[in-house]
Structures are given as structure tokens and as C-alpha cells.
Short mmCIF file of C-alpha atoms in Angstrom, two decimals:
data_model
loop_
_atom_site.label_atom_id
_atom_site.label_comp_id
_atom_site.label_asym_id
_atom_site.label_seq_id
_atom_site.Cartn_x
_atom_site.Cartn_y
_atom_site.Cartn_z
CA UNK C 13 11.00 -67.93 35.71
CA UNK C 14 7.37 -68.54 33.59
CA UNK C 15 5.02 -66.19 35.23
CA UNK C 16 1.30 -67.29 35.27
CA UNK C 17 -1.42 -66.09 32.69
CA UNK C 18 -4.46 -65.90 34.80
CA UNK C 19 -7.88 -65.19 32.98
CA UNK C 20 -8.51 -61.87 35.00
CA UNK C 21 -5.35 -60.81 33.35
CA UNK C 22 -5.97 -61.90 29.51
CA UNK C 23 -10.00 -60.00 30.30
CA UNK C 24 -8.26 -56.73 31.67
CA UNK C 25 -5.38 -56.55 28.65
CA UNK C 26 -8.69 -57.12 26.39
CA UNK C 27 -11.00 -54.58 28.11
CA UNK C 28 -7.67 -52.10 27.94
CA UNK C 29 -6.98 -52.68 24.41
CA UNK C 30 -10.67 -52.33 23.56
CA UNK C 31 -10.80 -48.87 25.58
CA UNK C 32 -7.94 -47.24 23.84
CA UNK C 33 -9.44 -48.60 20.65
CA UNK C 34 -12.51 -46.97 21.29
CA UNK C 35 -10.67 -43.58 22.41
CA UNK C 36 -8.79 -43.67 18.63
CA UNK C 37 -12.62 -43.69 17.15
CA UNK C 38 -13.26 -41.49 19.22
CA UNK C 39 -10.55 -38.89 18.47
CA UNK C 40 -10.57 -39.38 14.88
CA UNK C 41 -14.42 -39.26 15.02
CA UNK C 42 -14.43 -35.76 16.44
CA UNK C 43 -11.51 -34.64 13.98
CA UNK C 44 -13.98 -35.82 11.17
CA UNK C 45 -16.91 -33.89 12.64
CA UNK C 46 -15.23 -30.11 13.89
CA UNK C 47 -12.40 -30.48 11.19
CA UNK C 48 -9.59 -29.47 13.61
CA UNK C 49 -6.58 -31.63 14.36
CA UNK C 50 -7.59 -30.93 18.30
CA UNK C 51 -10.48 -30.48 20.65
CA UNK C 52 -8.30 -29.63 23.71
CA UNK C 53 -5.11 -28.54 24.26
CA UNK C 54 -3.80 -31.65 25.85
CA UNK C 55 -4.09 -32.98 22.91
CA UNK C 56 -1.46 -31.79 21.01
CA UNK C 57 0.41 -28.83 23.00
CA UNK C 58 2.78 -27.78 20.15
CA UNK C 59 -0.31 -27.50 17.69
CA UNK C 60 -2.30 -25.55 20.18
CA UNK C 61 1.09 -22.84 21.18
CA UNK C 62 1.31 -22.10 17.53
CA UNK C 63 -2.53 -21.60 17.44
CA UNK C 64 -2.21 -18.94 20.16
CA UNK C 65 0.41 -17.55 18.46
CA UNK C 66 -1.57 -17.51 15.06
CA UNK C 67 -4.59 -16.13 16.48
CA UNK C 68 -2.75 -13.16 18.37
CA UNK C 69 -0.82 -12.27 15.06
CA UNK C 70 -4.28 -12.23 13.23
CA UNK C 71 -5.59 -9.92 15.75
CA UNK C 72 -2.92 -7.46 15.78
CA UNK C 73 -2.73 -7.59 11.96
CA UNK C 74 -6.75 -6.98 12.24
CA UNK C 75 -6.00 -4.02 14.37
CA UNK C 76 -3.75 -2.61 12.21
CA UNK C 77 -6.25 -2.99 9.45
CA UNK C 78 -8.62 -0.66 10.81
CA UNK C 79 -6.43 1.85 11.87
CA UNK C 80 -4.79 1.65 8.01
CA UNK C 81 -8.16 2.15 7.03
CA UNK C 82 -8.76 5.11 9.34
CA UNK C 83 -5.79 6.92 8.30
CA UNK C 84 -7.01 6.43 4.68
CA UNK C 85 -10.45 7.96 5.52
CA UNK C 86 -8.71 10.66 7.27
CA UNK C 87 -6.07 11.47 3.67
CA UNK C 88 -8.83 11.23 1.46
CA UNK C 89 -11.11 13.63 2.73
CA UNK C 90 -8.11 15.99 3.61
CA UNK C 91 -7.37 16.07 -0.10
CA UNK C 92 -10.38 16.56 -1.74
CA UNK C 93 -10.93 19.18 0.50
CA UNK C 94 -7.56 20.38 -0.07
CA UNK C 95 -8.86 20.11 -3.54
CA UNK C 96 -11.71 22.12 -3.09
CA UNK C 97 -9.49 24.87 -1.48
CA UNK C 98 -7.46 24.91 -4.17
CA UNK C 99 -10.84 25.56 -6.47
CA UNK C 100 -11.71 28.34 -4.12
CA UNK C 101 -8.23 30.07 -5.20
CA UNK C 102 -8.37 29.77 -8.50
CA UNK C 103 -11.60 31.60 -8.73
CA UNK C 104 -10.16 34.44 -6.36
CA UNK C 105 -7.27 34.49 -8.31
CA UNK C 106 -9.61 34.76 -11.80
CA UNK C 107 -11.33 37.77 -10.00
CA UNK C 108 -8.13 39.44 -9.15
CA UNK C 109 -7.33 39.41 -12.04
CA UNK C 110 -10.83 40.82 -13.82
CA UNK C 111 -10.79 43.34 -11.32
CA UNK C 112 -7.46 44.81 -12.71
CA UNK C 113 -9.76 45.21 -15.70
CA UNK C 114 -10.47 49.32 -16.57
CA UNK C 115 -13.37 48.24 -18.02
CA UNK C 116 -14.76 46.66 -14.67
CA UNK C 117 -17.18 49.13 -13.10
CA UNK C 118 -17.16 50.09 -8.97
CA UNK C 119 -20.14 48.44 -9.23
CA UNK C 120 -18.54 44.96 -10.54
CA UNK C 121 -15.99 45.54 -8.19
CA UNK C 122 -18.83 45.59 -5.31
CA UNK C 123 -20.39 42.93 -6.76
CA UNK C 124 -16.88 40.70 -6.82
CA UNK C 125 -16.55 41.39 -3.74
CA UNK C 126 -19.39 39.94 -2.36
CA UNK C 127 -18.29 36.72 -4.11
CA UNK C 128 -14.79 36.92 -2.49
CA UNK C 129 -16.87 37.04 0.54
CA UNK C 130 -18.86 33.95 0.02
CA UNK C 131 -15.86 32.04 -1.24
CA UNK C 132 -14.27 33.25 2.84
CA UNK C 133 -17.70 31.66 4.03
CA UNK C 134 -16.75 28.80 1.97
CA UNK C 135 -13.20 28.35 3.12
CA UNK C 136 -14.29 28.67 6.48
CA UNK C 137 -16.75 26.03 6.30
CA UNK C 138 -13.67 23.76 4.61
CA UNK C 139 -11.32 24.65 7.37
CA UNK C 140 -13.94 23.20 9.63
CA UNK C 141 -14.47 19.88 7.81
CA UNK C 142 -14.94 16.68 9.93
CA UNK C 143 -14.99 13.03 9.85
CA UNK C 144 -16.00 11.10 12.27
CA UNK C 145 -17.29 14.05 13.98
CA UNK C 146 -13.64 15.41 14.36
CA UNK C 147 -11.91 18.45 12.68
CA UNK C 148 -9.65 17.05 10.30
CA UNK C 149 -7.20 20.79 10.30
CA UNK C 150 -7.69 21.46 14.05
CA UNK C 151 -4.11 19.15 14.76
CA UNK C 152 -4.47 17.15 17.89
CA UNK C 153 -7.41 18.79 19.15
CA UNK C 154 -10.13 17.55 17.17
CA UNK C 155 -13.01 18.64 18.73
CA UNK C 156 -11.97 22.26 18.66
CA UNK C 157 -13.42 24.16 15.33
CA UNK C 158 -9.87 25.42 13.44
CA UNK C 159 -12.06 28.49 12.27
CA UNK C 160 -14.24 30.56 14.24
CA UNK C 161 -16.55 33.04 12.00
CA UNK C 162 -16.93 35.50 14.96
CA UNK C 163 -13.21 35.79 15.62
CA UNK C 164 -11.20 39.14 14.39
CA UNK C 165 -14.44 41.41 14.81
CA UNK C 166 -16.75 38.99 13.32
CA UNK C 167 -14.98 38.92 10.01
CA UNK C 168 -13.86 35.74 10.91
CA UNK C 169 -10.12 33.59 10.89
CA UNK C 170 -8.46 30.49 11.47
CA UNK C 171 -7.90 30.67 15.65
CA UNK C 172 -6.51 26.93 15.64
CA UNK C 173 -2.57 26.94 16.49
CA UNK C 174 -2.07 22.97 16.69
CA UNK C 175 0.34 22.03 14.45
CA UNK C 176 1.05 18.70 15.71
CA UNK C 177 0.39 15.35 13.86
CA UNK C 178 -1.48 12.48 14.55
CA UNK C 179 0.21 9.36 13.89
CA UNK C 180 -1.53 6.09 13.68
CA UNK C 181 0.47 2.32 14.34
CA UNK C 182 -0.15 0.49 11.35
CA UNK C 183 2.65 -2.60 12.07
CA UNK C 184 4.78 -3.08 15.08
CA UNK C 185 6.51 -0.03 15.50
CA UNK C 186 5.85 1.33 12.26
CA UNK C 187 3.89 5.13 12.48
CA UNK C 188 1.49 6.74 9.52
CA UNK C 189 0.53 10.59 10.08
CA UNK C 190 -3.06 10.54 9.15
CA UNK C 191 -3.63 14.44 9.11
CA UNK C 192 -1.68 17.80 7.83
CA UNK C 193 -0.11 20.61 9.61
CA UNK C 194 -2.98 22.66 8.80
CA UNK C 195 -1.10 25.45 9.97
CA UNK C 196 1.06 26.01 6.48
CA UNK C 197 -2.52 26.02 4.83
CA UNK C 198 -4.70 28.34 6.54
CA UNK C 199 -2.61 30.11 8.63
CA UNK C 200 0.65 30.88 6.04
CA UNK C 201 2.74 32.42 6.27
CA UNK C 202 2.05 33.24 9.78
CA UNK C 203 -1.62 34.60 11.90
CA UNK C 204 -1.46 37.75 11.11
CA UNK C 205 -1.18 37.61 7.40
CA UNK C 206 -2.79 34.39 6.87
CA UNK C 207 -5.09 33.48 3.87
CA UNK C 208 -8.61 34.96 5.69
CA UNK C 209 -7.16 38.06 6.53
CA UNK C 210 -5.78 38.15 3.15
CA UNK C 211 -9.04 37.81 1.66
CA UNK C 212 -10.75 40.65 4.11
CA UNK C 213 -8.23 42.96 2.48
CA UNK C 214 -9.66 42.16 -1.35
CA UNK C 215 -12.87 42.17 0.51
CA UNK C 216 -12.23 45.66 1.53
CA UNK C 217 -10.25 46.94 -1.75
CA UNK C 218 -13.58 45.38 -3.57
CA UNK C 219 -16.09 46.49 -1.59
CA UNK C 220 -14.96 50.24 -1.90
CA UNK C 221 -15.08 49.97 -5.97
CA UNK C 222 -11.12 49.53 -5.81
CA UNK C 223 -9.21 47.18 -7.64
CA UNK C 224 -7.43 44.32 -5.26
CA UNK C 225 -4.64 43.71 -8.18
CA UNK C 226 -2.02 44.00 -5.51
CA UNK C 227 -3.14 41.04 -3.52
CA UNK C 228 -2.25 38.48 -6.56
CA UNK C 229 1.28 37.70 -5.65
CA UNK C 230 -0.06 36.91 -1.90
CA UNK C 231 -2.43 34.78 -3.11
CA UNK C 232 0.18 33.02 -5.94
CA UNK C 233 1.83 32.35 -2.80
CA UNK C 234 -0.60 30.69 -0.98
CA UNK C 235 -2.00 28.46 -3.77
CA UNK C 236 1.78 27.59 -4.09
CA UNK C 237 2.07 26.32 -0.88
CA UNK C 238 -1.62 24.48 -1.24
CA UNK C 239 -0.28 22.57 -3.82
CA UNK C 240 3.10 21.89 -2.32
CA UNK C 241 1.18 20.28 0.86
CA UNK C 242 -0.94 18.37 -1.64
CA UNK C 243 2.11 16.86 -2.88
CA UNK C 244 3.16 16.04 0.46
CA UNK C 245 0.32 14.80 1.03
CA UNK C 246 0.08 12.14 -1.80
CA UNK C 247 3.03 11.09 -1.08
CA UNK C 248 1.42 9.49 2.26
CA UNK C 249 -1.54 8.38 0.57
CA UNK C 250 0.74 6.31 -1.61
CA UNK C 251 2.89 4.99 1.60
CA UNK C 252 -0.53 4.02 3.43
CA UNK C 253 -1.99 2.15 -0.12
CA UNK C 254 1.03 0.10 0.11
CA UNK C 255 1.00 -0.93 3.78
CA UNK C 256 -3.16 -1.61 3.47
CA UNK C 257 -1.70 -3.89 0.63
CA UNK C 258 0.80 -5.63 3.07
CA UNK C 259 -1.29 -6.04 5.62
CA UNK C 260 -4.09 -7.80 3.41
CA UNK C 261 -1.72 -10.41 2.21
CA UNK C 262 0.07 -10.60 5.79
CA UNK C 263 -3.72 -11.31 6.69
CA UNK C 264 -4.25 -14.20 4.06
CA UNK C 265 -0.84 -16.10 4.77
CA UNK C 266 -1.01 -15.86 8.73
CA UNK C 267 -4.66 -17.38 8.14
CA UNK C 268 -3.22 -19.97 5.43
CA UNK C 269 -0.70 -20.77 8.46
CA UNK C 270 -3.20 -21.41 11.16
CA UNK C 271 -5.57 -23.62 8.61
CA UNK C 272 -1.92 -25.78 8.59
CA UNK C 273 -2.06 -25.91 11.64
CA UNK C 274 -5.18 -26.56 12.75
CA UNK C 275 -7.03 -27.92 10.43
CA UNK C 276 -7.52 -31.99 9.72
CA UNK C 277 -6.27 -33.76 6.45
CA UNK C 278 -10.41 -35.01 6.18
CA UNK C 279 -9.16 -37.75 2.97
CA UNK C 280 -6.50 -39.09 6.01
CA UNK C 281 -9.06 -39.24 9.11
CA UNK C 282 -11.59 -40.84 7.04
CA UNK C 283 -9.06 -43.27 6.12
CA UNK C 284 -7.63 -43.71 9.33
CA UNK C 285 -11.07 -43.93 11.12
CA UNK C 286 -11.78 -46.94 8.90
CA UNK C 287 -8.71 -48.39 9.74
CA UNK C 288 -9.62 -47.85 13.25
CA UNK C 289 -12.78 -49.45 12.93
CA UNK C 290 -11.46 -52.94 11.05
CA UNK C 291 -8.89 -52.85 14.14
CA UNK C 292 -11.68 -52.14 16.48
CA UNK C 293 -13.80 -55.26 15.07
CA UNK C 294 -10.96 -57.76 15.43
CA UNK C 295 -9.78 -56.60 18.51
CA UNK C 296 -13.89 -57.26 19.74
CA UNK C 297 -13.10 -60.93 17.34
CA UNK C 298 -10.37 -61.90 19.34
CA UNK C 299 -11.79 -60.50 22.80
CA UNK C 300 -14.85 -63.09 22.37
CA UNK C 301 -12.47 -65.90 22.06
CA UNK C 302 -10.41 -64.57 25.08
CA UNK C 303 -13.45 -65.24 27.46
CA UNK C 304 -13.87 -68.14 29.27
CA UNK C 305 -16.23 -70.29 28.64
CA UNK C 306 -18.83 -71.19 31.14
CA UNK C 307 -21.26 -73.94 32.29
CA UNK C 308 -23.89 -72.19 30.65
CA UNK C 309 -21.66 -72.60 26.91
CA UNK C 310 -21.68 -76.24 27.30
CA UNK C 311 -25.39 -77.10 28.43
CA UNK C 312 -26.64 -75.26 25.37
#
């Protein structure tokens, strides 16, 4: 059965071709202009899920950036004061070791002793070091000072007993310990012989024109275990330069993913918005002869 062609019906398939041909420009025109595949996610849900996705990865990998960095921040200025310690030592361990001298008068002895007791001042003022206005050796409790200068009858010691660690998430799952146990430092082997109340006892030994020769194995000892921690330390610098590595290059190729994604081929929208616009001219072509013609078309 033939079914009629009105002219209502040849105008409406027109004016509906014309209108998606117009919504094609359209689309193409704003791909051209914000250089993005889509404005909205209706337009493509699949594209926009894996933008989501994208996005939140880039985020976390951001976050884990910063706390990489932190740790970092945190390791380096543990071991170059760790480093400084260690200076601190060697210069003790120098005097010991010219105070074993005969030659040495009482009065050098005095006099090294009162450098002994500045280099204490000076550890003390190490133990307290902070970043970020927190103690970097008080453990977990960071805004606690590690080393109190009017503890132990005002000769001053490490009063910090926080050993534990603080760990920073650098990757899903995946822990960094950004300090030391400052404990196996300043307070080895244990509080009561620890390193400042090993140095009030040269003090003392010093200060009464004595040699403090017998105090050189303790403080062998202790630069031992400085340097052992050092080591242990390094070891974690290393482990967090590798992961800041990672995570830079996890950062470029989860961006280089959502540019695939996102982004517009610009060479194919141009070409395709030309096309649209030759098939957008003939389809306005054909549309004019599609029209009926009125009175008005003849008594011209």
C-alpha cells in the first residue's frame, strides 16, 4: 500500500535534518573552541567515567607527592643534624684525648671543660631541632621539646621517652617512616647513662683539673651507634628518592592518559566541521527546493 507524501511531511523531515545538522556544528564547534572531546557528560558517558577515574588517580598521586616530599624534608634535616652531632663527638672525643695529655695543665683541663660544656648546650639545642615547628627527635609527640636544659638539677638531659615512628602513606598501602627512634641517639644505651649525663661526668672530671680519659670508650660507643643510625637512616632516604621518582612519572603518564581521553584530535574536528558545513549547505540547497511554491513565486 503507497502511503501519501504530504508537503507538511517533506518541510518537517527538512526542518529535522537541518536541526541535527546544525547540532553536529554545533558539537564539533565547541570541541574546536574548549579542546575536549565533551562538554557534558551525556555526551559521551564512557569518556567522562574514565575522566573521573583519571582525575581521582591524579589527586591521590598528588597527595602522595606532598607527603613524599614531607618525609624528605623531615630525613634531610634529621641527617645533617645527625651530622652535626656526629661533629660535636668528634671534638669531645679530640679533647678526651688531649686531656690524657701530662703536659695539659688543671688549668687546660678547666678550660676544656667549659668547651665540653658548650658543646652539651649545643647538643641540646640539636636534640631540640624542628621543622615545621615540630621536634624532629621528640617521636610522636612533636610538640614536646626531647631536651629540657632545667631537667637533672639544671644540668640538663634528654626527658623525651617516645620511641615510636611516624610513618607517612606515600602509595596505596605502601608506609615511609619519616623520623628516627631518637631514643638509640640521645638516650643510649639507656636514661641513666645516656650521652648528656655522660658528658656532665667529663664536665665534672674537667672542671676539677682531672683528666676524663676514662670516658673515651663511652663515648666510642656512642659515636658508633650515631653512625650506625645514620646508616639506617640513608638507607630510607634512598627508598623515599626512589618512590618521589615513581610517583613523578606515575604523575606524567596518568596525565598523558586523561589528555587521551579527553582531549580533541583539533586536525580531525577542523576537518570534520568543514565537512559538516558543505553537508549543512546542501542540506539548506535541497531544503529550498523542498518548499512549495506559492502564488507570490509566480506573480513575480
Amino acid at each position: 500500500m503507497a502511503v501519501r507524501v504530504t508537503q507538511n511531511m517533506l518541510n518537517n523531515n527538512m526542518l529535522r535534518n537541518l536541526h541535527n545538522s546544525m547540532r553536529n556544528m554545533d558539537r564539533l564547534q565547541d570541541q574546536l573552541a574548549s579542546g575536549k572531546k565533551i562538554a557534558k557528560p551525556s555526551d559521551d558517558p564512557v569518556v567522562a567515567a574514565r575522566g573521573m577515574f583519571y582525575r581521582s588517580s591524579l589527586m591521590e598521586n598528588d597527595q602522595y607527592k606532598r607527603n613524599i616530599d614531607e618525609a624528605q624534608s623531615w630525613l634531610d634535616m634529621t641527617d645533617s643534624t645527625m651530622d652535626e652531632v656526629g661533629n660535636v663527638l668528634k671534638r669531645i672525643k679530640e679533647l678526651l684525648v688531649y686531656s690524657g695529655d701530662g703536659a695539659v695543665s688543671p688549668d687546660d683541663l678547666k678550660t676544656m671543660g667549659s668547651e665540653v660544656q658548650e658543646l652539651k648546650n649545643h647538643l641540646g639545642s640539636l636534640a631540640n631541632q624542628q621543622i615545621n615547628g615540630k621536634y624532629i627527635f621528640a617521636g610522636t609527640d612533636t610538640n614536646k621539646a626531647p631536651y629540657d636544659a632545667t631537667a637533672n638539677g639544671g644540668k640538663g638531659d634528654f626527658v623525651s621517652t617516645n620511641s615510636s615512628l611516624i610513618d607517612l602513606e606515600v602509595s596505596q598501602n605502601v608506609f615511609v617512616t619519616s623520623n628516627i627512634n631518637a631514643q638509640k641517639v640521645f638516650n643510649y644505651p639507656d636514661n641513666a647513662n645516656n650521652l648528656f649525663k655522660k658528658l656532665d661526668g667529663i664536665i665534672t672530671e674537667l672542671s676539677n683539673g682531672r683528666n676524663a680519659m676514662q670516658f673515651q670508650t663511652a663515648i666510642d660507643q656512642q659515636y658508633d651507634k650515631l653512625l650506625a643510625e645514620r646508616a639506617s637512616l640513608g638507607a630510607s632516604v634512598n627508598r623515599v628518592e626512589l618512590i618521589a621518582e615513581r610517583l613523578n612519572s606515575q604523575g606524567v603518564n596518568i596525565n598523558k592518559l586523561m589528555a587521551a581521553n579527553e582531549d580533541a584530535d583539533m586536525a580531525k574536528v577542523m576537518t570534520n566541521l568543514k565537512t559538516q558545513e558543505s553537508v549543512h549547505s546542501a542540506a539548506l540547497g535541497s531544503g529550498a527546493r523542498i518548499i512549495q511554491p506559492t502564488l507570490l513565486d509566480f506573480l513575480r
